[in-house]
PDB file of N, CA, C and O in Angstrom:
ATOM      1  N   MET A   1       0.836  -1.188  -0.003  1.00  0.00           N
ATOM      2  CA  MET A   1       0.014   0.023  -0.018  1.00  0.00           C
ATOM      3  C   MET A   1       0.884   1.241   0.016  1.00  0.00           C
ATOM      4  O   MET A   1       1.840   1.341   0.778  1.00  0.00           O
ATOM      5  N   LEU A   2       0.563   2.180  -0.821  1.00  0.00           N
ATOM      6  CA  LEU A   2       1.330   3.420  -0.917  1.00  0.00           C
ATOM      7  C   LEU A   2       0.651   4.499  -0.103  1.00  0.00           C
ATOM      8  O   LEU A   2      -0.575   4.639  -0.083  1.00  0.00           O
ATOM      9  N   SER A   3       1.466   5.350   0.513  1.00  0.00           N
ATOM     10  CA  SER A   3       0.971   6.433   1.347  1.00  0.00           C
ATOM     11  C   SER A   3       0.354   7.512   0.443  1.00  0.00           C
ATOM     12  O   SER A   3       0.597   7.527  -0.766  1.00  0.00           O
ATOM     13  N   ASN A   4      -0.459   8.353   1.016  1.00  0.00           N
ATOM     14  CA  ASN A   4      -1.091   9.428   0.269  1.00  0.00           C
ATOM     15  C   ASN A   4      -0.004  10.344  -0.341  1.00  0.00           C
ATOM     16  O   ASN A   4      -0.168  10.867  -1.440  1.00  0.00           O
ATOM     17  N   GLU A   5       1.080  10.558   0.406  1.00  0.00           N
ATOM     18  CA  GLU A   5       2.171  11.393  -0.088  1.00  0.00           C
ATOM     19  C   GLU A   5       2.786  10.793  -1.373  1.00  0.00           C
ATOM     20  O   GLU A   5       3.041  11.512  -2.332  1.00  0.00           O
ATOM     21  N   ILE A   6       2.984   9.491  -1.381  1.00  0.00           N
ATOM     22  CA  ILE A   6       3.584   8.814  -2.538  1.00  0.00           C
ATOM     23  C   ILE A   6       2.575   8.840  -3.685  1.00  0.00           C
ATOM     24  O   ILE A   6       2.934   9.064  -4.859  1.00  0.00           O
ATOM     25  N   ARG A   7       1.305   8.644  -3.371  1.00  0.00           N
ATOM     26  CA  ARG A   7       0.291   8.639  -4.454  1.00  0.00           C
ATOM     27  C   ARG A   7       0.211  10.023  -5.077  1.00  0.00           C
ATOM     28  O   ARG A   7       0.096  10.126  -6.316  1.00  0.00           O
ATOM     29  N   LYS A   8       0.321  11.083  -4.297  1.00  0.00           N
ATOM     30  CA  LYS A   8       0.305  12.410  -4.845  1.00  0.00           C
ATOM     31  C   LYS A   8       1.534  12.678  -5.714  1.00  0.00           C
ATOM     32  O   LYS A   8       1.475  13.310  -6.796  1.00  0.00           O
ATOM     33  N   TYR A   9       2.661  12.188  -5.264  1.00  0.00           N
ATOM     34  CA  TYR A   9       3.906  12.280  -6.048  1.00  0.00           C
ATOM     35  C   TYR A   9       3.724  11.610  -7.410  1.00  0.00           C
ATOM     36  O   TYR A   9       4.126  12.139  -8.425  1.00  0.00           O
ATOM     37  N   LEU A  10       3.173  10.388  -7.401  1.00  0.00           N
ATOM     38  CA  LEU A  10       3.017   9.636  -8.658  1.00  0.00           C
ATOM     39  C   LEU A  10       2.013  10.363  -9.606  1.00  0.00           C
ATOM     40  O   LEU A  10       2.223  10.369 -10.792  1.00  0.00           O
ATOM     41  N   LEU A  11       0.974  10.958  -9.030  1.00  0.00           N
ATOM     42  CA  LEU A  11       0.046  11.747  -9.844  1.00  0.00           C
ATOM     43  C   LEU A  11       0.760  12.932 -10.491  1.00  0.00           C
ATOM     44  O   LEU A  11       0.580  13.179 -11.677  1.00  0.00           O
ATOM     45  N   ARG A  12       1.565  13.603  -9.715  1.00  0.00           N
ATOM     46  CA  ARG A  12       2.341  14.722 -10.284  1.00  0.00           C
ATOM     47  C   ARG A  12       3.257  14.264 -11.375  1.00  0.00           C
ATOM     48  O   ARG A  12       3.418  14.897 -12.401  1.00  0.00           O
ATOM     49  N   LEU A  13       3.923  13.123 -11.136  1.00  0.00           N
ATOM     50  CA  LEU A  13       4.841  12.562 -12.093  1.00  0.00           C
ATOM     51  C   LEU A  13       4.123  12.236 -13.426  1.00  0.00           C
ATOM     52  O   LEU A  13       4.621  12.544 -14.545  1.00  0.00           O
ATOM     53  N   ALA A  14       2.938  11.587 -13.280  1.00  0.00           N
ATOM     54  CA  ALA A  14       2.162  11.251 -14.484  1.00  0.00           C
ATOM     55  C   ALA A  14       1.773  12.522 -15.255  1.00  0.00           C
ATOM     56  O   ALA A  14       1.900  12.568 -16.503  1.00  0.00           O
ATOM     57  N   ARG A  15       1.313  13.495 -14.570  1.00  0.00           N
ATOM     58  CA  ARG A  15       0.918  14.751 -15.225  1.00  0.00           C
ATOM     59  C   ARG A  15       2.070  15.455 -15.878  1.00  0.00           C
ATOM     60  O   ARG A  15       1.981  15.990 -16.992  1.00  0.00           O
ATOM     61  N   THR A  16       3.209  15.469 -15.192  1.00  0.00           N
ATOM     62  CA  THR A  16       4.415  16.068 -15.739  1.00  0.00           C
ATOM     63  C   THR A  16       4.894  15.334 -17.006  1.00  0.00           C
ATOM     64  O   THR A  16       5.305  15.976 -17.992  1.00  0.00           O
ATOM     65  N   ALA A  17       4.798  14.012 -17.020  1.00  0.00           N
ATOM     66  CA  ALA A  17       5.181  13.225 -18.137  1.00  0.00           C
ATOM     67  C   ALA A  17       4.288  13.572 -19.367  1.00  0.00           C
ATOM     68  O   ALA A  17       4.807  13.719 -20.491  1.00  0.00           O
ATOM     69  N   ILE A  18       2.984  13.682 -19.110  1.00  0.00           N
ATOM     70  CA  ILE A  18       2.054  14.022 -20.202  1.00  0.00           C
ATOM     71  C   ILE A  18       2.313  15.427 -20.704  1.00  0.00           C
ATOM     72  O   ILE A  18       2.362  15.636 -21.940  1.00  0.00           O
ATOM     73  N   GLU A  19       2.445  16.366 -19.820  1.00  0.00           N
ATOM     74  CA  GLU A  19       2.736  17.756 -20.221  1.00  0.00           C
ATOM     75  C   GLU A  19       4.003  17.880 -21.041  1.00  0.00           C
ATOM     76  O   GLU A  19       4.053  18.595 -22.029  1.00  0.00           O
ATOM     77  N   ALA A  20       5.045  17.180 -20.574  1.00  0.00           N
ATOM     78  CA  ALA A  20       6.315  17.258 -21.286  1.00  0.00           C
ATOM     79  C   ALA A  20       6.188  16.697 -22.698  1.00  0.00           C
ATOM     80  O   ALA A  20       6.671  17.349 -23.663  1.00  0.00           O
ATOM     81  N   LYS A  21       5.532  15.587 -22.894  1.00  0.00           N
ATOM     82  CA  LYS A  21       5.331  15.031 -24.236  1.00  0.00           C
ATOM     83  C   LYS A  21       4.475  15.942 -25.079  1.00  0.00           C
ATOM     84  O   LYS A  21       4.739  16.080 -26.287  1.00  0.00           O
ATOM     85  N   LEU A  22       3.491  16.570 -24.451  1.00  0.00           N
ATOM     86  CA  LEU A  22       2.634  17.499 -25.202  1.00  0.00           C
ATOM     87  C   LEU A  22       3.355  18.629 -25.852  1.00  0.00           C
ATOM     88  O   LEU A  22       3.065  19.043 -26.928  1.00  0.00           O
ATOM     89  N   ILE A  23       4.428  19.109 -25.187  1.00  0.00           N
ATOM     90  CA  ILE A  23       5.195  20.231 -25.694  1.00  0.00           C
ATOM     91  C   ILE A  23       6.458  19.788 -26.422  1.00  0.00           C
ATOM     92  O   ILE A  23       7.319  20.543 -26.771  1.00  0.00           O
ATOM     93  N   GLY A  24       6.563  18.448 -26.618  1.00  0.00           N
ATOM     94  CA  GLY A  24       7.660  17.910 -27.395  1.00  0.00           C
ATOM     95  C   GLY A  24       8.951  17.654 -26.620  1.00  0.00           C
ATOM     96  O   GLY A  24      10.004  17.446 -27.204  1.00  0.00           O
ATOM     97  N   GLU A  25       8.863  17.661 -25.341  1.00  0.00           N
ATOM     98  CA  GLU A  25      10.043  17.360 -24.500  1.00  0.00           C
ATOM     99  C   GLU A  25       9.957  15.951 -24.005  1.00  0.00           C
ATOM    100  O   GLU A  25       8.867  15.332 -23.955  1.00  0.00           O
ATOM    101  N   ASN A  26      11.056  15.411 -23.594  1.00  0.00           N
ATOM    102  CA  ASN A  26      11.154  14.085 -23.035  1.00  0.00           C
ATOM    103  C   ASN A  26      11.479  14.167 -21.546  1.00  0.00           C
ATOM    104  O   ASN A  26      12.480  14.707 -21.177  1.00  0.00           O
ATOM    105  N   LEU A  27      10.604  13.731 -20.710  1.00  0.00           N
ATOM    106  CA  LEU A  27      10.834  13.740 -19.312  1.00  0.00           C
ATOM    107  C   LEU A  27      11.902  12.672 -18.970  1.00  0.00           C
ATOM    108  O   LEU A  27      11.703  11.489 -19.243  1.00  0.00           O
ATOM    109  N   ILE A  28      12.999  13.124 -18.452  1.00  0.00           N
ATOM    110  CA  ILE A  28      14.087  12.207 -18.141  1.00  0.00           C
ATOM    111  C   ILE A  28      13.979  11.873 -16.633  1.00  0.00           C
ATOM    112  O   ILE A  28      14.188  12.789 -15.786  1.00  0.00           O
ATOM    113  N   PRO A  29      13.599  10.705 -16.300  1.00  0.00           N
ATOM    114  CA  PRO A  29      13.386  10.357 -14.912  1.00  0.00           C
ATOM    115  C   PRO A  29      14.724  10.371 -14.139  1.00  0.00           C
ATOM    116  O   PRO A  29      15.758   9.943 -14.652  1.00  0.00           O
ATOM    117  N   GLN A  30      14.645  10.947 -12.980  1.00  0.00           N
ATOM    118  CA  GLN A  30      15.781  10.968 -12.104  1.00  0.00           C
ATOM    119  C   GLN A  30      15.509  10.005 -10.970  1.00  0.00           C
ATOM    120  O   GLN A  30      14.453   9.360 -10.960  1.00  0.00           O
ATOM    121  N   LYS A  31      16.396   9.886 -10.074  1.00  0.00           N
ATOM    122  CA  LYS A  31      16.183   8.972  -8.947  1.00  0.00           C
ATOM    123  C   LYS A  31      14.829   9.313  -8.264  1.00  0.00           C
ATOM    124  O   LYS A  31      14.523  10.469  -8.096  1.00  0.00           O
ATOM    125  N   ALA A  32      14.116   8.277  -7.942  1.00  0.00           N
ATOM    126  CA  ALA A  32      12.772   8.413  -7.331  1.00  0.00           C
ATOM    127  C   ALA A  32      12.921   9.156  -5.974  1.00  0.00           C
ATOM    128  O   ALA A  32      13.893   8.949  -5.233  1.00  0.00           O
ATOM    129  N   GLU A  33      11.923   9.926  -5.662  1.00  0.00           N
ATOM    130  CA  GLU A  33      11.877  10.687  -4.415  1.00  0.00           C
ATOM    131  C   GLU A  33      11.716   9.773  -3.226  1.00  0.00           C
ATOM    132  O   GLU A  33      12.157  10.084  -2.131  1.00  0.00           O
ATOM    133  N   PHE A  34      11.084   8.635  -3.415  1.00  0.00           N
ATOM    134  CA  PHE A  34      10.839   7.696  -2.341  1.00  0.00           C
ATOM    135  C   PHE A  34      11.450   6.356  -2.734  1.00  0.00           C
ATOM    136  O   PHE A  34      11.222   5.830  -3.817  1.00  0.00           O
ATOM    137  N   PRO A  35      12.207   5.708  -1.853  1.00  0.00           N
ATOM    138  CA  PRO A  35      12.891   4.481  -2.158  1.00  0.00           C
ATOM    139  C   PRO A  35      11.967   3.369  -2.661  1.00  0.00           C
ATOM    140  O   PRO A  35      12.405   2.581  -3.528  1.00  0.00           O
ATOM    141  N   ILE A  36      10.766   3.297  -2.161  1.00  0.00           N
ATOM    142  CA  ILE A  36       9.832   2.245  -2.616  1.00  0.00           C
ATOM    143  C   ILE A  36       9.560   2.304  -4.110  1.00  0.00           C
ATOM    144  O   ILE A  36       9.225   1.320  -4.747  1.00  0.00           O
ATOM    145  N   LEU A  37       9.730   3.475  -4.712  1.00  0.00           N
ATOM    146  CA  LEU A  37       9.438   3.635  -6.139  1.00  0.00           C
ATOM    147  C   LEU A  37      10.550   3.115  -7.022  1.00  0.00           C
ATOM    148  O   LEU A  37      10.364   3.021  -8.206  1.00  0.00           O
ATOM    149  N   ASP A  38      11.652   2.739  -6.394  1.00  0.00           N
ATOM    150  CA  ASP A  38      12.730   2.094  -7.181  1.00  0.00           C
ATOM    151  C   ASP A  38      12.502   0.617  -7.409  1.00  0.00           C
ATOM    152  O   ASP A  38      13.134  -0.003  -8.241  1.00  0.00           O
ATOM    153  N   LYS A  39      11.502   0.090  -6.714  1.00  0.00           N
ATOM    154  CA  LYS A  39      11.170  -1.305  -6.864  1.00  0.00           C
ATOM    155  C   LYS A  39      10.434  -1.564  -8.171  1.00  0.00           C
ATOM    156  O   LYS A  39       9.575  -0.772  -8.564  1.00  0.00           O
ATOM    157  N   LYS A  40      10.795  -2.650  -8.873  1.00  0.00           N
ATOM    158  CA  LYS A  40      10.128  -2.970 -10.136  1.00  0.00           C
ATOM    159  C   LYS A  40       8.712  -3.371  -9.842  1.00  0.00           C
ATOM    160  O   LYS A  40       8.477  -4.271  -9.045  1.00  0.00           O
ATOM    161  N   GLN A  41       7.746  -2.659 -10.509  1.00  0.00           N
ATOM    162  CA  GLN A  41       6.321  -2.919 -10.314  1.00  0.00           C
ATOM    163  C   GLN A  41       5.557  -2.589 -11.568  1.00  0.00           C
ATOM    164  O   GLN A  41       5.939  -1.729 -12.330  1.00  0.00           O
ATOM    165  N   GLY A  42       4.477  -3.266 -11.727  1.00  0.00           N
ATOM    166  CA  GLY A  42       3.503  -2.957 -12.795  1.00  0.00           C
ATOM    167  C   GLY A  42       2.593  -1.832 -12.276  1.00  0.00           C
ATOM    168  O   GLY A  42       2.496  -1.628 -11.038  1.00  0.00           O
ATOM    169  N   ALA A  43       1.905  -1.201 -13.194  1.00  0.00           N
ATOM    170  CA  ALA A  43       0.976  -0.125 -12.809  1.00  0.00           C
ATOM    171  C   ALA A  43       0.053   0.199 -13.961  1.00  0.00           C
ATOM    172  O   ALA A  43       0.364  -0.047 -15.142  1.00  0.00           O
ATOM    173  N   PHE A  44      -1.065   0.827 -13.648  1.00  0.00           N
ATOM    174  CA  PHE A  44      -1.981   1.295 -14.663  1.00  0.00           C
ATOM    175  C   PHE A  44      -2.242   2.772 -14.420  1.00  0.00           C
ATOM    176  O   PHE A  44      -2.239   3.249 -13.281  1.00  0.00           O
ATOM    177  N   VAL A  45      -2.435   3.510 -15.482  1.00  0.00           N
ATOM    178  CA  VAL A  45      -2.816   4.913 -15.423  1.00  0.00           C
ATOM    179  C   VAL A  45      -4.140   5.029 -16.179  1.00  0.00           C
ATOM    180  O   VAL A  45      -4.260   4.587 -17.329  1.00  0.00           O
ATOM    181  N   THR A  46      -5.148   5.629 -15.534  1.00  0.00           N
ATOM    182  CA  THR A  46      -6.435   5.848 -16.133  1.00  0.00           C
ATOM    183  C   THR A  46      -6.646   7.363 -16.224  1.00  0.00           C
ATOM    184  O   THR A  46      -6.486   8.079 -15.210  1.00  0.00           O
ATOM    185  N   LEU A  47      -7.057   7.852 -17.380  1.00  0.00           N
ATOM    186  CA  LEU A  47      -7.312   9.252 -17.595  1.00  0.00           C
ATOM    187  C   LEU A  47      -8.818   9.443 -17.809  1.00  0.00           C
ATOM    188  O   LEU A  47      -9.424   8.807 -18.641  1.00  0.00           O
ATOM    189  N   ASN A  48      -9.397  10.377 -17.076  1.00  0.00           N
ATOM    190  CA  ASN A  48     -10.833  10.718 -17.181  1.00  0.00           C
ATOM    191  C   ASN A  48     -10.929  12.198 -17.427  1.00  0.00           C
ATOM    192  O   ASN A  48     -10.148  12.992 -16.987  1.00  0.00           O
ATOM    193  N   LYS A  49     -11.952  12.599 -18.243  1.00  0.00           N
ATOM    194  CA  LYS A  49     -12.286  13.976 -18.465  1.00  0.00           C
ATOM    195  C   LYS A  49     -13.794  14.134 -18.381  1.00  0.00           C
ATOM    196  O   LYS A  49     -14.528  13.450 -19.083  1.00  0.00           O
ATOM    197  N   ASP A  50     -14.207  14.994 -17.448  1.00  0.00           N
ATOM    198  CA  ASP A  50     -15.650  15.181 -17.251  1.00  0.00           C
ATOM    199  C   ASP A  50     -16.410  13.847 -16.967  1.00  0.00           C
ATOM    200  O   ASP A  50     -17.477  13.624 -17.470  1.00  0.00           O
ATOM    201  N   GLY A  51     -15.735  12.985 -16.219  1.00  0.00           N
ATOM    202  CA  GLY A  51     -16.316  11.715 -15.853  1.00  0.00           C
ATOM    203  C   GLY A  51     -16.318  10.676 -16.953  1.00  0.00           C
ATOM    204  O   GLY A  51     -16.858   9.579 -16.800  1.00  0.00           O
ATOM    205  N   ASN A  52     -15.661  10.948 -18.093  1.00  0.00           N
ATOM    206  CA  ASN A  52     -15.611  10.013 -19.195  1.00  0.00           C
ATOM    207  C   ASN A  52     -14.192   9.470 -19.307  1.00  0.00           C
ATOM    208  O   ASN A  52     -13.205  10.263 -19.222  1.00  0.00           O
ATOM    209  N   LEU A  53     -14.110   8.172 -19.575  1.00  0.00           N
ATOM    210  CA  LEU A  53     -12.804   7.550 -19.785  1.00  0.00           C
ATOM    211  C   LEU A  53     -12.125   8.045 -21.037  1.00  0.00           C
ATOM    212  O   LEU A  53     -12.721   8.067 -22.114  1.00  0.00           O
ATOM    213  N   ARG A  54     -10.910   8.528 -20.916  1.00  0.00           N
ATOM    214  CA  ARG A  54     -10.174   9.081 -22.084  1.00  0.00           C
ATOM    215  C   ARG A  54      -8.998   8.194 -22.417  1.00  0.00           C
ATOM    216  O   ARG A  54      -8.467   8.260 -23.545  1.00  0.00           O
ATOM    217  N   GLY A  55      -8.514   7.417 -21.492  1.00  0.00           N
ATOM    218  CA  GLY A  55      -7.379   6.512 -21.763  1.00  0.00           C
ATOM    219  C   GLY A  55      -7.057   5.689 -20.528  1.00  0.00           C
ATOM    220  O   GLY A  55      -7.189   6.213 -19.468  1.00  0.00           O
ATOM    221  N   CYS A  56      -6.644   4.466 -20.784  1.00  0.00           N
ATOM    222  CA  CYS A  56      -6.235   3.583 -19.682  1.00  0.00           C
ATOM    223  C   CYS A  56      -5.264   2.577 -20.207  1.00  0.00           C
ATOM    224  O   CYS A  56      -5.582   1.880 -21.193  1.00  0.00           O
ATOM    225  N   ILE A  57      -4.112   2.458 -19.621  1.00  0.00           N
ATOM    226  CA  ILE A  57      -3.124   1.484 -20.068  1.00  0.00           C
ATOM    227  C   ILE A  57      -2.188   1.204 -18.898  1.00  0.00           C
ATOM    228  O   ILE A  57      -2.040   2.031 -18.030  1.00  0.00           O
ATOM    229  N   GLY A  58      -1.611   0.067 -18.944  1.00  0.00           N
ATOM    230  CA  GLY A  58      -0.651  -0.320 -17.880  1.00  0.00           C
ATOM    231  C   GLY A  58       0.044  -1.609 -18.161  1.00  0.00           C
ATOM    232  O   GLY A  58      -0.169  -2.259 -19.168  1.00  0.00           O
ATOM    233  N   TYR A  59       0.882  -1.967 -17.236  1.00  0.00           N
ATOM    234  CA  TYR A  59       1.650  -3.193 -17.285  1.00  0.00           C
ATOM    235  C   TYR A  59       1.332  -4.005 -16.070  1.00  0.00           C
ATOM    236  O   TYR A  59       1.399  -3.478 -14.939  1.00  0.00           O
ATOM    237  N   ILE A  60       0.957  -5.277 -16.306  1.00  0.00           N
ATOM    238  CA  ILE A  60       0.726  -6.154 -15.213  1.00  0.00           C
ATOM    239  C   ILE A  60       2.049  -6.655 -14.565  1.00  0.00           C
ATOM    240  O   ILE A  60       2.215  -6.709 -13.397  1.00  0.00           O
ATOM    241  N   LEU A  61       2.979  -6.967 -15.463  1.00  0.00           N
ATOM    242  CA  LEU A  61       4.237  -7.489 -15.045  1.00  0.00           C
ATOM    243  C   LEU A  61       5.257  -6.347 -14.703  1.00  0.00           C
ATOM    244  O   LEU A  61       5.191  -5.336 -15.337  1.00  0.00           O
ATOM    245  N   ALA A  62       6.068  -6.627 -13.712  1.00  0.00           N
ATOM    246  CA  ALA A  62       7.047  -5.656 -13.290  1.00  0.00           C
ATOM    247  C   ALA A  62       8.290  -5.730 -14.208  1.00  0.00           C
ATOM    248  O   ALA A  62       8.911  -6.798 -14.248  1.00  0.00           O
ATOM    249  N   SER A  63       8.589  -4.663 -14.922  1.00  0.00           N
ATOM    250  CA  SER A  63       9.784  -4.702 -15.766  1.00  0.00           C
ATOM    251  C   SER A  63      10.689  -3.518 -15.492  1.00  0.00           C
ATOM    252  O   SER A  63      11.844  -3.524 -15.901  1.00  0.00           O
ATOM    253  N   LYS A  64      10.175  -2.479 -14.835  1.00  0.00           N
ATOM    254  CA  LYS A  64      10.905  -1.300 -14.563  1.00  0.00           C
ATOM    255  C   LYS A  64      10.629  -0.787 -13.195  1.00  0.00           C
ATOM    256  O   LYS A  64       9.580  -1.170 -12.595  1.00  0.00           O
ATOM    257  N   PRO A  65      11.447   0.108 -12.623  1.00  0.00           N
ATOM    258  CA  PRO A  65      11.068   0.731 -11.354  1.00  0.00           C
ATOM    259  C   PRO A  65       9.716   1.429 -11.520  1.00  0.00           C
ATOM    260  O   PRO A  65       9.354   1.923 -12.598  1.00  0.00           O
ATOM    261  N   LEU A  66       8.922   1.471 -10.453  1.00  0.00           N
ATOM    262  CA  LEU A  66       7.617   2.051 -10.487  1.00  0.00           C
ATOM    263  C   LEU A  66       7.523   3.417 -11.052  1.00  0.00           C
ATOM    264  O   LEU A  66       6.620   3.728 -11.860  1.00  0.00           O
ATOM    265  N   TYR A  67       8.434   4.290 -10.706  1.00  0.00           N
ATOM    266  CA  TYR A  67       8.370   5.678 -11.182  1.00  0.00           C
ATOM    267  C   TYR A  67       8.609   5.704 -12.691  1.00  0.00           C
ATOM    268  O   TYR A  67       7.949   6.516 -13.378  1.00  0.00           O
ATOM    269  N   ASN A  68       9.416   4.814 -13.277  1.00  0.00           N
ATOM    270  CA  ASN A  68       9.564   4.739 -14.732  1.00  0.00           C
ATOM    271  C   ASN A  68       8.322   4.182 -15.408  1.00  0.00           C
ATOM    272  O   ASN A  68       7.957   4.623 -16.434  1.00  0.00           O
ATOM    273  N   THR A  69       7.692   3.212 -14.779  1.00  0.00           N
ATOM    274  CA  THR A  69       6.485   2.587 -15.272  1.00  0.00           C
ATOM    275  C   THR A  69       5.388   3.684 -15.370  1.00  0.00           C
ATOM    276  O   THR A  69       4.696   3.759 -16.368  1.00  0.00           O
ATOM    277  N   ILE A  70       5.247   4.476 -14.338  1.00  0.00           N
ATOM    278  CA  ILE A  70       4.207   5.520 -14.323  1.00  0.00           C
ATOM    279  C   ILE A  70       4.440   6.477 -15.469  1.00  0.00           C
ATOM    280  O   ILE A  70       3.501   6.904 -16.163  1.00  0.00           O
ATOM    281  N   ILE A  71       5.686   6.918 -15.691  1.00  0.00           N
ATOM    282  CA  ILE A  71       5.976   7.801 -16.832  1.00  0.00           C
ATOM    283  C   ILE A  71       5.560   7.175 -18.148  1.00  0.00           C
ATOM    284  O   ILE A  71       4.874   7.783 -18.958  1.00  0.00           O
ATOM    285  N   ASP A  72       5.963   5.948 -18.367  1.00  0.00           N
ATOM    286  CA  ASP A  72       5.648   5.273 -19.653  1.00  0.00           C
ATOM    287  C   ASP A  72       4.112   5.122 -19.835  1.00  0.00           C
ATOM    288  O   ASP A  72       3.627   5.396 -20.929  1.00  0.00           O
ATOM    289  N   VAL A  73       3.443   4.594 -18.844  1.00  0.00           N
ATOM    290  CA  VAL A  73       2.021   4.302 -19.055  1.00  0.00           C
ATOM    291  C   VAL A  73       1.189   5.574 -19.056  1.00  0.00           C
ATOM    292  O   VAL A  73       0.141   5.654 -19.756  1.00  0.00           O
ATOM    293  N   ALA A  74       1.597   6.646 -18.393  1.00  0.00           N
ATOM    294  CA  ALA A  74       0.866   7.907 -18.471  1.00  0.00           C
ATOM    295  C   ALA A  74       0.935   8.470 -19.866  1.00  0.00           C
ATOM    296  O   ALA A  74      -0.092   8.921 -20.411  1.00  0.00           O
ATOM    297  N   LYS A  75       2.122   8.417 -20.477  1.00  0.00           N
ATOM    298  CA  LYS A  75       2.234   8.907 -21.886  1.00  0.00           C
ATOM    299  C   LYS A  75       1.442   8.045 -22.816  1.00  0.00           C
ATOM    300  O   LYS A  75       0.780   8.568 -23.721  1.00  0.00           O
ATOM    301  N   ALA A  76       1.514   6.722 -22.609  1.00  0.00           N
ATOM    302  CA  ALA A  76       0.758   5.824 -23.507  1.00  0.00           C
ATOM    303  C   ALA A  76      -0.741   6.029 -23.349  1.00  0.00           C
ATOM    304  O   ALA A  76      -1.463   6.026 -24.372  1.00  0.00           O
ATOM    305  N   ALA A  77      -1.231   6.223 -22.164  1.00  0.00           N
ATOM    306  CA  ALA A  77      -2.678   6.458 -21.952  1.00  0.00           C
ATOM    307  C   ALA A  77      -3.135   7.743 -22.598  1.00  0.00           C
ATOM    308  O   ALA A  77      -4.266   7.811 -23.111  1.00  0.00           O
ATOM    309  N   ALA A  78      -2.279   8.737 -22.628  1.00  0.00           N
ATOM    310  CA  ALA A  78      -2.646  10.035 -23.214  1.00  0.00           C
ATOM    311  C   ALA A  78      -2.497  10.083 -24.710  1.00  0.00           C
ATOM    312  O   ALA A  78      -3.231  10.774 -25.399  1.00  0.00           O
ATOM    313  N   PHE A  79      -1.516   9.344 -25.250  1.00  0.00           N
ATOM    314  CA  PHE A  79      -1.151   9.599 -26.670  1.00  0.00           C
ATOM    315  C   PHE A  79      -1.230   8.364 -27.574  1.00  0.00           C
ATOM    316  O   PHE A  79      -1.207   8.524 -28.798  1.00  0.00           O
ATOM    317  N   ASP A  80      -1.355   7.187 -27.027  1.00  0.00           N
ATOM    318  CA  ASP A  80      -1.356   5.996 -27.850  1.00  0.00           C
ATOM    319  C   ASP A  80      -2.730   5.358 -27.901  1.00  0.00           C
ATOM    320  O   ASP A  80      -3.556   5.491 -27.078  1.00  0.00           O
TER     321      ASP A  80
END
């Protein structure tokens, strides 16, 4: 279970990744702010607008540290 502080951090990270791609920049992940995010984990990102599903994608299997997974799936949910 992730704390509210970590969940808020991941939400900011997902939004930052989407915003960066939108303006043509590549978000280069740095070391995670919380050590637990360095652990390889799967994750899903779901995007809603006005209560409507706009995108949802994720990885069930763990292949990257969680913070990298969030960046990848946030961009994929928004643009792919």
